[in-house]
C-alpha atoms as a PDB file:
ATOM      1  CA  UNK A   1     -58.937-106.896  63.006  1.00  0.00           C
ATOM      2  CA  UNK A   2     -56.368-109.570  62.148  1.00  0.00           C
ATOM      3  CA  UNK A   3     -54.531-110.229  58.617  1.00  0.00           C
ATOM      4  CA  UNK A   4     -53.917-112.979  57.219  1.00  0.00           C
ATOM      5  CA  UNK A   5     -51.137-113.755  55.286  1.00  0.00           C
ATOM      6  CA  UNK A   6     -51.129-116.510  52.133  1.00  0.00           C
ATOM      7  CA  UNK A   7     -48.296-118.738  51.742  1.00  0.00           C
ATOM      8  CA  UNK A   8     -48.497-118.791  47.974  1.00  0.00           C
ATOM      9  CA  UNK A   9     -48.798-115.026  46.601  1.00  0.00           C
ATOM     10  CA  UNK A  10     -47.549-113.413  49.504  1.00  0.00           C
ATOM     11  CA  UNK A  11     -50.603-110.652  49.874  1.00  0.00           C
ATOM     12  CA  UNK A  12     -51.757-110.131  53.291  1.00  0.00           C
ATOM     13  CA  UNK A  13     -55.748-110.205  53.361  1.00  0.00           C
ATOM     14  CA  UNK A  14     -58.607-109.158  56.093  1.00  0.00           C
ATOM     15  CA  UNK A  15     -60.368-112.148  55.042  1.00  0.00           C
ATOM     16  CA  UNK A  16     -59.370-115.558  56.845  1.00  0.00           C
ATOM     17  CA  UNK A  17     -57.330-117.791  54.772  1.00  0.00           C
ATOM     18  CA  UNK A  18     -57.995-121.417  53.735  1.00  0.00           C
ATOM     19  CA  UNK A  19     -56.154-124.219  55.009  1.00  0.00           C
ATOM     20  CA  UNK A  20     -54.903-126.089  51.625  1.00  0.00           C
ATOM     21  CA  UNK A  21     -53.756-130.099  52.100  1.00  0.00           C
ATOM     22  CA  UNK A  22     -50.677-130.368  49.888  1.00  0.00           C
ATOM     23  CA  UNK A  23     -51.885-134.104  49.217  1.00  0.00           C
ATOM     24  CA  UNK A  24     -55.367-133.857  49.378  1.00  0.00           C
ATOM     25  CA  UNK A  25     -56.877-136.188  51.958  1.00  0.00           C
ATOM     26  CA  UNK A  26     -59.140-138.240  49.469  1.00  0.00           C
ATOM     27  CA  UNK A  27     -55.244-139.502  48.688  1.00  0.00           C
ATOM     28  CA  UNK A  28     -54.124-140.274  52.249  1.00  0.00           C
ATOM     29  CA  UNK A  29     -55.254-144.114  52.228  1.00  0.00           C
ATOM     30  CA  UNK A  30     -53.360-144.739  48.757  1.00  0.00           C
ATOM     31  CA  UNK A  31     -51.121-146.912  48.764  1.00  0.00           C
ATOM     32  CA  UNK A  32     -49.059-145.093  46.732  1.00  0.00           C
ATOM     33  CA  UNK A  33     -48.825-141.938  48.502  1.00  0.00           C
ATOM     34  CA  UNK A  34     -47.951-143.923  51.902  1.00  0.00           C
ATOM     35  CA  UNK A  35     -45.654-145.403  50.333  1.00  0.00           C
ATOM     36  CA  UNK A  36     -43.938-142.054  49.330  1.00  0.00           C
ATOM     37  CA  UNK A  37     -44.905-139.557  52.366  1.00  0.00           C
ATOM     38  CA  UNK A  38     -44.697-139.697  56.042  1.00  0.00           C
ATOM     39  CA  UNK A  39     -48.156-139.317  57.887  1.00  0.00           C
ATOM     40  CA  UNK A  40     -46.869-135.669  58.861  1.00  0.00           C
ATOM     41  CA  UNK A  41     -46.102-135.189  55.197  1.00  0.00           C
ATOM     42  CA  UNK A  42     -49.464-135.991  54.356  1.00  0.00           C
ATOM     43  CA  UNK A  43     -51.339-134.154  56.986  1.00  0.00           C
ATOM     44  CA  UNK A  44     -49.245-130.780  56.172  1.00  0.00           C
ATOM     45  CA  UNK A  45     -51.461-127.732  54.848  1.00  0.00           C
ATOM     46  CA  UNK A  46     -50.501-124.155  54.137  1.00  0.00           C
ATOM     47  CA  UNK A  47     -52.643-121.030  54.686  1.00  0.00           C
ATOM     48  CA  UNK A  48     -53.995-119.805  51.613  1.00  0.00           C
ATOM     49  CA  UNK A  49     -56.352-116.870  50.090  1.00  0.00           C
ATOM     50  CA  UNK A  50     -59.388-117.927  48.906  1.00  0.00           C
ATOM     51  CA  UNK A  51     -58.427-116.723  45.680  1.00  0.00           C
ATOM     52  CA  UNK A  52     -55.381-118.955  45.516  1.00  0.00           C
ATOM     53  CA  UNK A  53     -57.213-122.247  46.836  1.00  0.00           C
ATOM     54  CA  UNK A  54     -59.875-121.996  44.060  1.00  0.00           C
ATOM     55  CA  UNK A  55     -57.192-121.193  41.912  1.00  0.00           C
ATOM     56  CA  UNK A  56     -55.062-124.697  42.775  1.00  0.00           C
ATOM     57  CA  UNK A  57     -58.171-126.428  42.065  1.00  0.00           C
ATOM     58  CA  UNK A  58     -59.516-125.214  39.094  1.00  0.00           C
ATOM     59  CA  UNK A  59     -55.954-125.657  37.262  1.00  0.00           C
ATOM     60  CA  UNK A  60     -55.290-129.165  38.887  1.00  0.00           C
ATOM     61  CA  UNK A  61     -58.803-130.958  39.419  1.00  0.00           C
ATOM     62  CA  UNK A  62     -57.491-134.521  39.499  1.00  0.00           C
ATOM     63  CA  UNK A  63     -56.538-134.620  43.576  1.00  0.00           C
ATOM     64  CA  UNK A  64     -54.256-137.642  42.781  1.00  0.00           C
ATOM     65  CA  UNK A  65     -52.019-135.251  39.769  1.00  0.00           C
ATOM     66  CA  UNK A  66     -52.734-132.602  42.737  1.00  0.00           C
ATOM     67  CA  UNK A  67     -50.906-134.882  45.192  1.00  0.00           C
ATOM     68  CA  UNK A  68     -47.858-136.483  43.044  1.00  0.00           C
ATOM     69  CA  UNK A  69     -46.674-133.738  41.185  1.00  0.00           C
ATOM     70  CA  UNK A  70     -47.894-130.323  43.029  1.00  0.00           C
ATOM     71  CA  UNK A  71     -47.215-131.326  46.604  1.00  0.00           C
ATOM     72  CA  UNK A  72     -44.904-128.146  47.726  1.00  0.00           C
ATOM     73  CA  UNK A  73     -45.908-124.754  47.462  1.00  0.00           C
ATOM     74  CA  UNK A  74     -42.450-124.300  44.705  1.00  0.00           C
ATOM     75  CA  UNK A  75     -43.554-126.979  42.846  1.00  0.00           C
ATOM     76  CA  UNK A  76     -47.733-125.238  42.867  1.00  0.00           C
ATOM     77  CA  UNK A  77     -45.957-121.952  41.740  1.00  0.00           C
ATOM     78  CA  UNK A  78     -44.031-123.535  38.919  1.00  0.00           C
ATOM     79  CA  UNK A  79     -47.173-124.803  37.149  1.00  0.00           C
ATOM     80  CA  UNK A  80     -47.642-122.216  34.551  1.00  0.00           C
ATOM     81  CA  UNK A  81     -51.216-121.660  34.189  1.00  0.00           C
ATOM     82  CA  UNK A  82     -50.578-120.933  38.671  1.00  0.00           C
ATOM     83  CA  UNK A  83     -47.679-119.142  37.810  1.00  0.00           C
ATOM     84  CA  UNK A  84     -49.340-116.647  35.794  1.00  0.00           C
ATOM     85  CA  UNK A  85     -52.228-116.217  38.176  1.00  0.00           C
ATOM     86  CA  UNK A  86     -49.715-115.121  40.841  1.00  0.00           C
ATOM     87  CA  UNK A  87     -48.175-112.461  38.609  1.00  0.00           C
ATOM     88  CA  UNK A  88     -51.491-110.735  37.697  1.00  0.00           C
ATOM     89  CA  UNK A  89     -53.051-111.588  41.766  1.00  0.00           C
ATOM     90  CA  UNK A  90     -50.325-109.891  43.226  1.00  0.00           C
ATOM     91  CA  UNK A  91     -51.024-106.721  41.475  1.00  0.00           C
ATOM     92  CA  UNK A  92     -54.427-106.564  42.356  1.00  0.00           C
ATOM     93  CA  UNK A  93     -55.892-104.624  45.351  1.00  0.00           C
END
């Protein structure tokens, strides 16, 4: 059986991970975002654990505050309700 390991707390899980857009697609045809990203920029995703991808979205639920302000996985862990998710997450089992 493969692991798979999440980009954002770092535990290595049985279960498959998520593929998380850093700007969420519903942004991609804003003009403001293509005015800021390259398409590749845009189109980039990072594994995550289902626990961290429901995570992301239940602490940021606007896509477009999602996309301008949390768009690297250092800038997702230095939102403080995330923050403290990963603390306790990565000292569960």
């Amino acid at each position: 059986m493969k692991n798979h390991l999440c980009e954002l707390c770092g535990r290595t899980m049985q279960a498959a991970t998520t593929a998380h857009h850093l700007i969420p697609r519903a942004c991609h045809s804003n003009k403001w975002f293509r005015s800021r990203f390259t398409r590749e920029q845009m189109q980039q995703t990072v594994d995550l654990c289902r626990d961290c991808h429901v995570t992301i979205h239940r602490f940021i639920p606007k896509e477009k505050q999602l996309g301008r302000h949390f768009h690297s996985l250092a800038l997702l862990r230095a939102h403080p309700q995330i923050a403290g998710f990963l603390t306790w997450i990565v000292k569960q089992k």
